[in-house]
PDB file of C-alpha atoms in Angstrom:
ATOM      1  CA  MET A   1       6.133  10.289  -7.427  1.00  0.00           C
ATOM      2  CA  PRO A   2       3.462   9.805  -4.896  1.00  0.00           C
ATOM      3  CA  ARG A   3       2.443  12.466  -1.902  1.00  0.00           C
ATOM      4  CA  PHE A   4       1.388  11.899   0.760  1.00  0.00           C
ATOM      5  CA  TYR A   5      -0.319  14.526   3.466  1.00  0.00           C
ATOM      6  CA  GLY A   6       2.015  17.094   0.908  1.00  0.00           C
ATOM      7  CA  VAL A   7       5.293  14.974   1.518  1.00  0.00           C
ATOM      8  CA  GLU A   8       7.480  13.730  -1.546  1.00  0.00           C
ATOM      9  CA  ILE A   9       8.373  10.359  -1.431  1.00  0.00           C
ATOM     10  CA  ARG A  10      11.378   9.095  -2.969  1.00  0.00           C
ATOM     11  CA  SER A  11       9.993   5.533  -4.762  1.00  0.00           C
ATOM     12  CA  ARG A  12       6.333   4.060  -5.308  1.00  0.00           C
ATOM     13  CA  MET A  13       7.121   0.837  -2.858  1.00  0.00           C
ATOM     14  CA  MET A  14       6.107   1.110   0.861  1.00  0.00           C
ATOM     15  CA  LEU A  15       7.620  -1.879   2.636  1.00  0.00           C
ATOM     16  CA  GLY A  16       6.737  -3.219   6.099  1.00  0.00           C
ATOM     17  CA  THR A  17       8.823  -4.720   8.633  1.00  0.00           C
ATOM     18  CA  ALA A  18       7.927  -7.980   9.854  1.00  0.00           C
ATOM     19  CA  GLN A  19       8.200 -11.685   8.638  1.00  0.00           C
ATOM     20  CA  TYR A  20      11.700 -11.064   7.910  1.00  0.00           C
ATOM     21  CA  PRO A  21      14.101 -14.063   8.408  1.00  0.00           C
ATOM     22  CA  SER A  22      16.662 -11.412  10.254  1.00  0.00           C
ATOM     23  CA  PRO A  23      16.475  -8.086  10.441  1.00  0.00           C
ATOM     24  CA  ALA A  24      19.965  -7.952   8.112  1.00  0.00           C
ATOM     25  CA  ILE A  25      18.150  -9.438   5.754  1.00  0.00           C
ATOM     26  CA  LEU A  26      15.363  -6.865   6.672  1.00  0.00           C
ATOM     27  CA  ALA A  27      17.867  -3.843   5.592  1.00  0.00           C
ATOM     28  CA  GLU A  28      19.612  -6.232   2.157  1.00  0.00           C
ATOM     29  CA  ALA A  29      15.873  -6.261   1.132  1.00  0.00           C
ATOM     30  CA  PHE A  30      14.623  -2.115   1.901  1.00  0.00           C
ATOM     31  CA  ARG A  31      18.563  -0.875   0.093  1.00  0.00           C
ATOM     32  CA  ALA A  32      17.493  -3.706  -2.529  1.00  0.00           C
ATOM     33  CA  SER A  33      14.067  -1.939  -2.843  1.00  0.00           C
ATOM     34  CA  GLY A  34      14.537   2.080  -2.516  1.00  0.00           C
ATOM     35  CA  ALA A  35      11.383   1.711  -0.887  1.00  0.00           C
ATOM     36  CA  GLY A  36      10.213   5.084   0.454  1.00  0.00           C
ATOM     37  CA  ILE A  37       7.790   4.625   3.366  1.00  0.00           C
ATOM     38  CA  ALA A  38       8.425   1.519   6.117  1.00  0.00           C
ATOM     39  CA  THR A  39       5.237   0.997   8.178  1.00  0.00           C
ATOM     40  CA  VAL A  40       6.220  -0.550  11.513  1.00  0.00           C
ATOM     41  CA  SER A  41       3.468  -2.200  13.776  1.00  0.00           C
ATOM     42  CA  LEU A  42       3.629  -0.714  17.549  1.00  0.00           C
ATOM     43  CA  ARG A  43       3.573  -3.647  19.358  1.00  0.00           C
ATOM     44  CA  ARG A  44       6.764  -4.612  16.616  1.00  0.00           C
ATOM     45  CA  GLU A  45       8.662  -2.059  18.319  1.00  0.00           C
ATOM     46  CA  SER A  46       8.694  -3.001  22.086  1.00  0.00           C
ATOM     47  CA  GLY A  47       9.132   0.315  23.358  1.00  0.00           C
ATOM     48  CA  GLY A  48      11.646  -0.273  26.000  1.00  0.00           C
ATOM     49  CA  GLY A  49      14.094  -3.144  26.392  1.00  0.00           C
ATOM     50  CA  ARG A  50      17.216  -4.096  24.193  1.00  0.00           C
ATOM     51  CA  ALA A  51      15.057  -5.445  20.809  1.00  0.00           C
ATOM     52  CA  GLY A  52      13.004  -3.031  21.172  1.00  0.00           C
ATOM     53  CA  SER A  53      15.911  -0.330  20.840  1.00  0.00           C
ATOM     54  CA  ASP A  54      17.845  -2.448  18.275  1.00  0.00           C
ATOM     55  CA  PHE A  55      14.916  -2.374  16.128  1.00  0.00           C
ATOM     56  CA  TRP A  56      14.382   0.529  16.431  1.00  0.00           C
ATOM     57  CA  THR A  57      17.561   1.625  15.551  1.00  0.00           C
ATOM     58  CA  LEU A  58      17.741  -0.180  12.289  1.00  0.00           C
ATOM     59  CA  ILE A  59      14.933   1.591  11.396  1.00  0.00           C
ATOM     60  CA  ARG A  60      16.265   4.888  11.551  1.00  0.00           C
ATOM     61  CA  GLU A  61      19.026   3.681  10.030  1.00  0.00           C
ATOM     62  CA  LEU A  62      17.502   2.597   6.266  1.00  0.00           C
ATOM     63  CA  GLY A  63      16.569   6.302   5.822  1.00  0.00           C
ATOM     64  CA  VAL A  64      13.074   6.061   4.640  1.00  0.00           C
ATOM     65  CA  ARG A  65       9.846   7.777   6.379  1.00  0.00           C
ATOM     66  CA  VAL A  66       8.312   5.804   9.089  1.00  0.00           C
ATOM     67  CA  LEU A  67       4.493   4.951   8.704  1.00  0.00           C
ATOM     68  CA  PRO A  68       3.263   3.414  11.692  1.00  0.00           C
ATOM     69  CA  ASN A  69       0.262   1.021  11.921  1.00  0.00           C
ATOM     70  CA  THR A  70      -2.517   0.062  14.184  1.00  0.00           C
ATOM     71  CA  ALA A  71      -2.053  -3.902  12.792  1.00  0.00           C
ATOM     72  CA  GLY A  72      -3.887  -6.211  14.248  1.00  0.00           C
ATOM     73  CA  CYS A  73      -7.018  -3.611  15.891  1.00  0.00           C
ATOM     74  CA  HIS A  74     -10.270  -4.884  16.316  1.00  0.00           C
ATOM     75  CA  SER A  75     -11.880  -1.729  17.588  1.00  0.00           C
ATOM     76  CA  VAL A  76     -12.539   1.143  17.668  1.00  0.00           C
ATOM     77  CA  LYS A  77     -10.905   1.870  21.081  1.00  0.00           C
ATOM     78  CA  GLU A  78      -8.378  -0.571  20.296  1.00  0.00           C
ATOM     79  CA  ALA A  79      -7.113   1.183  17.121  1.00  0.00           C
ATOM     80  CA  VAL A  80      -7.146   5.062  18.667  1.00  0.00           C
ATOM     81  CA  THR A  81      -5.145   4.379  21.921  1.00  0.00           C
ATOM     82  CA  THR A  82      -3.004   2.022  19.823  1.00  0.00           C
ATOM     83  CA  ALA A  83      -2.722   5.446  17.172  1.00  0.00           C
ATOM     84  CA  HIS A  84      -1.503   7.822  20.299  1.00  0.00           C
ATOM     85  CA  MET A  85       1.057   5.668  21.713  1.00  0.00           C
ATOM     86  CA  ALA A  86       2.663   4.950  18.338  1.00  0.00           C
ATOM     87  CA  ARG A  87       2.884   9.143  17.324  1.00  0.00           C
ATOM     88  CA  GLU A  88       4.807   9.065  21.004  1.00  0.00           C
ATOM     89  CA  VAL A  89       7.077   6.259  20.273  1.00  0.00           C
ATOM     90  CA  PHE A  90       7.688   7.223  16.622  1.00  0.00           C
ATOM     91  CA  GLY A  91       7.220  11.664  16.379  1.00  0.00           C
ATOM     92  CA  THR A  92       4.652  11.325  13.702  1.00  0.00           C
ATOM     93  CA  THR A  93       1.311  12.235  13.520  1.00  0.00           C
ATOM     94  CA  TRP A  94       0.992   9.683  10.081  1.00  0.00           C
ATOM     95  CA  ILE A  95      -0.845   6.120  11.284  1.00  0.00           C
ATOM     96  CA  LYS A  96      -1.495   3.391   9.038  1.00  0.00           C
ATOM     97  CA  LEU A  97      -4.743   2.816  10.484  1.00  0.00           C
ATOM     98  CA  GLU A  98      -6.672  -0.963  10.936  1.00  0.00           C
ATOM     99  CA  VAL A  99      -9.638  -2.021  11.771  1.00  0.00           C
ATOM    100  CA  ILE A 100      -9.995  -6.064  11.272  1.00  0.00           C
ATOM    101  CA  GLY A 101     -13.769  -6.932  11.439  1.00  0.00           C
ATOM    102  CA  HIS A 102     -12.948 -10.569   9.964  1.00  0.00           C
ATOM    103  CA  THR A 103     -10.819 -13.155  11.843  1.00  0.00           C
ATOM    104  CA  ASP A 104     -10.147 -15.208   8.405  1.00  0.00           C
ATOM    105  CA  THR A 105      -9.781 -12.832   6.206  1.00  0.00           C
ATOM    106  CA  LEU A 106      -8.728  -9.772   8.032  1.00  0.00           C
ATOM    107  CA  GLN A 107     -10.811  -8.030   6.049  1.00  0.00           C
ATOM    108  CA  PRO A 108     -11.501  -4.568   7.963  1.00  0.00           C
ATOM    109  CA  ASP A 109     -14.409  -3.451   9.216  1.00  0.00           C
ATOM    110  CA  PRO A 110     -15.829  -0.596   7.724  1.00  0.00           C
ATOM    111  CA  PHE A 111     -17.256   0.998  10.209  1.00  0.00           C
ATOM    112  CA  ALA A 112     -15.728   0.942  12.677  1.00  0.00           C
ATOM    113  CA  LEU A 113     -12.705   2.267  10.521  1.00  0.00           C
ATOM    114  CA  VAL A 114     -14.857   5.296   8.899  1.00  0.00           C
ATOM    115  CA  GLU A 115     -15.462   6.240  12.729  1.00  0.00           C
ATOM    116  CA  ALA A 116     -12.166   5.945  14.031  1.00  0.00           C
ATOM    117  CA  ALA A 117     -10.770   8.062  11.209  1.00  0.00           C
ATOM    118  CA  ARG A 118     -13.020  10.726  12.059  1.00  0.00           C
ATOM    119  CA  ILE A 119     -11.553  10.540  15.735  1.00  0.00           C
ATOM    120  CA  LEU A 120      -8.048  10.296  14.455  1.00  0.00           C
ATOM    121  CA  ALA A 121      -8.358  13.305  12.080  1.00  0.00           C
ATOM    122  CA  ALA A 122      -9.462  15.272  14.329  1.00  0.00           C
ATOM    123  CA  ASP A 123      -6.969  15.252  16.750  1.00  0.00           C
ATOM    124  CA  GLY A 124      -3.931  15.984  14.299  1.00  0.00           C
ATOM    125  CA  PHE A 125      -3.501  12.390  12.720  1.00  0.00           C
ATOM    126  CA  GLU A 126      -2.736  11.977   8.849  1.00  0.00           C
ATOM    127  CA  VAL A 127      -4.487   8.735   8.291  1.00  0.00           C
ATOM    128  CA  PHE A 128      -4.208   5.880   5.526  1.00  0.00           C
ATOM    129  CA  PRO A 129      -7.105   4.016   6.444  1.00  0.00           C
ATOM    130  CA  TYR A 130      -6.235  -0.099   4.895  1.00  0.00           C
ATOM    131  CA  THR A 131     -10.141  -0.496   3.651  1.00  0.00           C
ATOM    132  CA  THR A 132     -11.760  -3.104   0.884  1.00  0.00           C
ATOM    133  CA  GLU A 133     -12.372  -1.437  -2.411  1.00  0.00           C
ATOM    134  CA  ASP A 134     -15.942   0.308  -2.165  1.00  0.00           C
ATOM    135  CA  LEU A 135     -16.191   3.083  -2.666  1.00  0.00           C
ATOM    136  CA  VAL A 136     -19.010   4.272  -0.696  1.00  0.00           C
ATOM    137  CA  VAL A 137     -16.672   2.986   2.378  1.00  0.00           C
ATOM    138  CA  ALA A 138     -14.212   5.194   0.293  1.00  0.00           C
ATOM    139  CA  GLY A 139     -16.258   8.717   0.054  1.00  0.00           C
ATOM    140  CA  LYS A 140     -16.394   8.851   3.640  1.00  0.00           C
ATOM    141  CA  LEU A 141     -13.870   7.907   4.716  1.00  0.00           C
ATOM    142  CA  LEU A 142     -12.886  10.624   2.570  1.00  0.00           C
ATOM    143  CA  ASP A 143     -15.646  12.613   4.174  1.00  0.00           C
ATOM    144  CA  ALA A 144     -13.680  11.339   7.417  1.00  0.00           C
ATOM    145  CA  GLY A 145     -10.923  13.639   7.015  1.00  0.00           C
ATOM    146  CA  CYS A 146      -8.866  11.141   5.107  1.00  0.00           C
ATOM    147  CA  GLU A 147      -6.237  12.483   2.116  1.00  0.00           C
ATOM    148  CA  VAL A 148      -5.241   9.023   1.266  1.00  0.00           C
ATOM    149  CA  LEU A 149      -6.492   5.677   0.315  1.00  0.00           C
ATOM    150  CA  MET A 150      -5.216   2.208   0.814  1.00  0.00           C
ATOM    151  CA  PRO A 151      -7.640  -0.775  -0.482  1.00  0.00           C
ATOM    152  CA  TRP A 152      -7.175  -3.711   0.051  1.00  0.00           C
ATOM    153  CA  GLY A 153      -5.399  -6.050  -3.498  1.00  0.00           C
ATOM    154  CA  ALA A 154      -6.503  -9.436  -0.947  1.00  0.00           C
ATOM    155  CA  PRO A 155      -6.793 -10.607   2.178  1.00  0.00           C
ATOM    156  CA  ILE A 156      -3.099  -9.730   3.918  1.00  0.00           C
ATOM    157  CA  GLY A 157      -0.974 -12.365   3.681  1.00  0.00           C
ATOM    158  CA  SER A 158      -2.328 -14.222   0.720  1.00  0.00           C
ATOM    159  CA  GLY A 159      -0.731 -13.651  -2.402  1.00  0.00           C
ATOM    160  CA  LEU A 160      -3.715 -14.208  -4.535  1.00  0.00           C
ATOM    161  CA  GLY A 161      -3.096  -9.901  -6.067  1.00  0.00           C
ATOM    162  CA  LEU A 162      -5.623  -7.919  -7.698  1.00  0.00           C
ATOM    163  CA  VAL A 163      -8.813 -10.314  -7.218  1.00  0.00           C
ATOM    164  CA  ASN A 164     -10.974  -7.742  -7.843  1.00  0.00           C
ATOM    165  CA  PRO A 165      -9.929  -5.138 -11.062  1.00  0.00           C
ATOM    166  CA  TYR A 166     -13.570  -4.058 -11.424  1.00  0.00           C
ATOM    167  CA  GLY A 167     -13.457  -2.264  -7.924  1.00  0.00           C
ATOM    168  CA  LEU A 168     -10.239  -1.378  -8.139  1.00  0.00           C
ATOM    169  CA  ARG A 169     -10.511   0.485 -10.961  1.00  0.00           C
ATOM    170  CA  ALA A 170     -13.624   1.903 -10.464  1.00  0.00           C
ATOM    171  CA  LEU A 171     -11.998   3.531  -6.982  1.00  0.00           C
ATOM    172  CA  ARG A 172      -9.218   4.929  -9.331  1.00  0.00           C
ATOM    173  CA  GLU A 173     -11.727   6.557 -12.217  1.00  0.00           C
ATOM    174  CA  ARG A 174     -13.981   7.465  -8.853  1.00  0.00           C
ATOM    175  CA  PHE A 175     -11.452   9.397  -7.287  1.00  0.00           C
ATOM    176  CA  PRO A 176      -8.572  10.612 -10.077  1.00  0.00           C
ATOM    177  CA  ASP A 177      -6.703  12.908  -7.882  1.00  0.00           C
ATOM    178  CA  VAL A 178      -6.806  10.811  -4.224  1.00  0.00           C
ATOM    179  CA  PRO A 179      -2.933   9.114  -3.741  1.00  0.00           C
ATOM    180  CA  LEU A 180      -4.854   5.595  -3.697  1.00  0.00           C
ATOM    181  CA  VAL A 181      -1.884   2.725  -2.325  1.00  0.00           C
ATOM    182  CA  VAL A 182      -3.019  -0.810  -3.448  1.00  0.00           C
ATOM    183  CA  ASP A 183      -1.908  -2.773   0.122  1.00  0.00           C
ATOM    184  CA  ALA A 184      -1.996  -6.477   0.665  1.00  0.00           C
ATOM    185  CA  GLY A 185      -2.562  -9.341  -0.962  1.00  0.00           C
ATOM    186  CA  ILE A 186       0.208  -8.537  -3.841  1.00  0.00           C
ATOM    187  CA  GLY A 187       2.538 -11.497  -4.271  1.00  0.00           C
ATOM    188  CA  LEU A 188       3.966 -11.361  -7.189  1.00  0.00           C
ATOM    189  CA  PRO A 189       5.675  -8.454  -8.968  1.00  0.00           C
ATOM    190  CA  SER A 190       3.505  -8.219 -11.996  1.00  0.00           C
ATOM    191  CA  HIS A 191       0.192  -7.706  -9.437  1.00  0.00           C
ATOM    192  CA  ALA A 192       2.584  -5.026  -8.778  1.00  0.00           C
ATOM    193  CA  ALA A 193       3.091  -3.837 -11.902  1.00  0.00           C
ATOM    194  CA  ALA A 194      -1.044  -4.448 -12.223  1.00  0.00           C
ATOM    195  CA  ALA A 195      -1.850  -2.451 -10.118  1.00  0.00           C
ATOM    196  CA  MET A 196       0.813   1.024 -11.520  1.00  0.00           C
ATOM    197  CA  GLU A 197      -0.655   0.352 -14.806  1.00  0.00           C
ATOM    198  CA  MET A 198      -4.489   1.450 -12.960  1.00  0.00           C
ATOM    199  CA  GLY A 199      -3.224   3.964 -12.035  1.00  0.00           C
ATOM    200  CA  TYR A 200      -1.931   3.670  -8.305  1.00  0.00           C
ATOM    201  CA  ASP A 201       0.234   6.143  -6.834  1.00  0.00           C
ATOM    202  CA  ALA A 202       2.208   3.323  -4.802  1.00  0.00           C
ATOM    203  CA  ILE A 203       2.234  -0.202  -3.898  1.00  0.00           C
ATOM    204  CA  LEU A 204       2.614  -1.434   0.051  1.00  0.00           C
ATOM    205  CA  LEU A 205       3.403  -5.059   0.414  1.00  0.00           C
ATOM    206  CA  ASN A 206       5.140  -7.197   3.101  1.00  0.00           C
ATOM    207  CA  THR A 207       4.995 -10.929   3.503  1.00  0.00           C
ATOM    208  CA  ALA A 208       6.370 -11.122  -0.308  1.00  0.00           C
ATOM    209  CA  VAL A 209       9.641  -9.289  -0.201  1.00  0.00           C
ATOM    210  CA  ALA A 210       9.650 -10.969   3.720  1.00  0.00           C
ATOM    211  CA  LYS A 211       8.633 -14.735   3.047  1.00  0.00           C
ATOM    212  CA  ALA A 212      10.549 -14.962  -0.590  1.00  0.00           C
ATOM    213  CA  GLY A 213      13.499 -17.300  -0.705  1.00  0.00           C
ATOM    214  CA  ASP A 214      15.384 -14.328  -1.645  1.00  0.00           C
ATOM    215  CA  PRO A 215      14.477 -10.727   0.203  1.00  0.00           C
ATOM    216  CA  ALA A 216      16.528  -8.868  -1.633  1.00  0.00           C
ATOM    217  CA  ALA A 217      15.828 -10.212  -4.368  1.00  0.00           C
ATOM    218  CA  MET A 218      11.986 -10.066  -4.195  1.00  0.00           C
ATOM    219  CA  ALA A 219      12.552  -6.464  -3.048  1.00  0.00           C
ATOM    220  CA  ARG A 220      14.077  -5.718  -6.358  1.00  0.00           C
ATOM    221  CA  ALA A 221      12.316  -7.675  -8.681  1.00  0.00           C
ATOM    222  CA  PHE A 222       9.384  -6.286  -7.224  1.00  0.00           C
ATOM    223  CA  ALA A 223      10.550  -2.407  -7.534  1.00  0.00           C
ATOM    224  CA  LEU A 224      11.480  -2.830 -11.156  1.00  0.00           C
ATOM    225  CA  ALA A 225       7.970  -4.002 -11.995  1.00  0.00           C
ATOM    226  CA  VAL A 226       6.045  -0.942 -10.486  1.00  0.00           C
ATOM    227  CA  GLU A 227       8.550   1.035 -12.177  1.00  0.00           C
ATOM    228  CA  ALA A 228       7.639  -0.562 -15.404  1.00  0.00           C
ATOM    229  CA  GLY A 229       3.789  -0.094 -14.766  1.00  0.00           C
ATOM    230  CA  ALA A 230       3.777   2.975 -13.724  1.00  0.00           C
ATOM    231  CA  ALA A 231       6.146   3.452 -17.093  1.00  0.00           C
ATOM    232  CA  GLY A 232       3.375   2.163 -18.907  1.00  0.00           C
ATOM    233  CA  ARG A 233       0.592   3.988 -17.363  1.00  0.00           C
ATOM    234  CA  ALA A 234       2.387   7.347 -17.890  1.00  0.00           C
ATOM    235  CA  ALA A 235       3.386   5.828 -21.981  1.00  0.00           C
ATOM    236  CA  ASP A 236      -0.874   6.062 -22.587  1.00  0.00           C
ATOM    237  CA  PRO A 237      -1.092   2.734 -23.404  1.00  0.00           C
ATOM    238  CA  MET A 238      -3.353   1.476 -26.501  1.00  0.00           C
ATOM    239  CA  GLU A 239      -7.049  -0.147 -26.132  1.00  0.00           C
ATOM    240  CA  PRO A 240      -8.024  -3.434 -25.747  1.00  0.00           C
ATOM    241  CA  ARG A 241     -10.138  -4.274 -28.911  1.00  0.00           C
ATOM    242  CA  ASP A 242     -12.308  -7.586 -29.618  1.00  0.00           C
ATOM    243  CA  MET A 243     -11.546  -8.603 -33.630  1.00  0.00           C
ATOM    244  CA  ALA A 244      -7.930  -8.575 -34.314  1.00  0.00           C
ATOM    245  CA  ALA A 245      -5.544  -5.401 -36.288  1.00  0.00           C
ATOM    246  CA  ALA A 246      -3.051  -6.735 -38.300  1.00  0.00           C
ATOM    247  CA  SER A 247       0.433  -4.606 -37.152  1.00  0.00           C
ATOM    248  CA  THR A 248       1.829  -5.068 -41.570  1.00  0.00           C
ATOM    249  CA  PRO A 249      -0.347  -2.484 -43.657  1.00  0.00           C
ATOM    250  CA  GLU A 250      -1.754  -3.764 -47.071  1.00  0.00           C
ATOM    251  CA  ILE A 251      -0.090  -1.056 -49.041  1.00  0.00           C
ATOM    252  CA  GLY A 252       2.754  -1.918 -50.416  1.00  0.00           C
ATOM    253  CA  ARG A 253       2.545  -5.739 -49.774  1.00  0.00           C
ATOM    254  CA  ALA A 254       2.575  -7.916 -53.062  1.00  0.00           C
ATOM    255  CA  PHE A 255       0.999 -10.076 -54.309  1.00  0.00           C
ATOM    256  CA  LEU A 256       1.139 -13.630 -56.117  1.00  0.00           C
ATOM    257  CA  GLU A 257      -1.116 -13.956 -59.504  1.00  0.00           C
TER     258      GLU A 257
END
């Protein structure tokens, strides 16, 4: 099982808490997924008021580790301020750091992301940065104090899957000992399995489960796909080849004159 900042997590699935049809369906999906981490936006947890209190009670009852995020932040100042507020509300030094740089694709701003990560790491946060699959940015985030990287598979909520397999493989190969989580863009269980087969440590998804016709059934399907992908990777799969290779041996085969 993956370890993040010295903490072993019970599952390779991380699940978001937004957009579900109801709190009951959210809880059912989490139980079906076996997810070990729930990402929660500070904006979703409304601090005071009945709605916020009820939601936070539900999250605690799930029995999972909470990973607050800075979703929707577009500047270093906004992200750092939100992170500090989240630490007070949720009582954790873990923070999923998002600093959005492009409105249409929700692509992270790499320059602001690295700066915010450096500030938060120096202040005692354990940062999970939402980033692209760029090797240079990844290296700078690690230099800034991050011990986990969360590259996107595709734009948030797009369901496109792994749009740059080469980049994701390169990131895994370049940083073999760094926990890597594919975050965003995964739409099908097959996408999750492919990420695990590449050697990623976990996946984080939200929309693909929350917006499914049956969120609990989809969560279960993703759980199976993640398990299958991780097991396939561990089994040391065969290398692909360009030419056919007969699976039936020639020796002992009958020949007709």
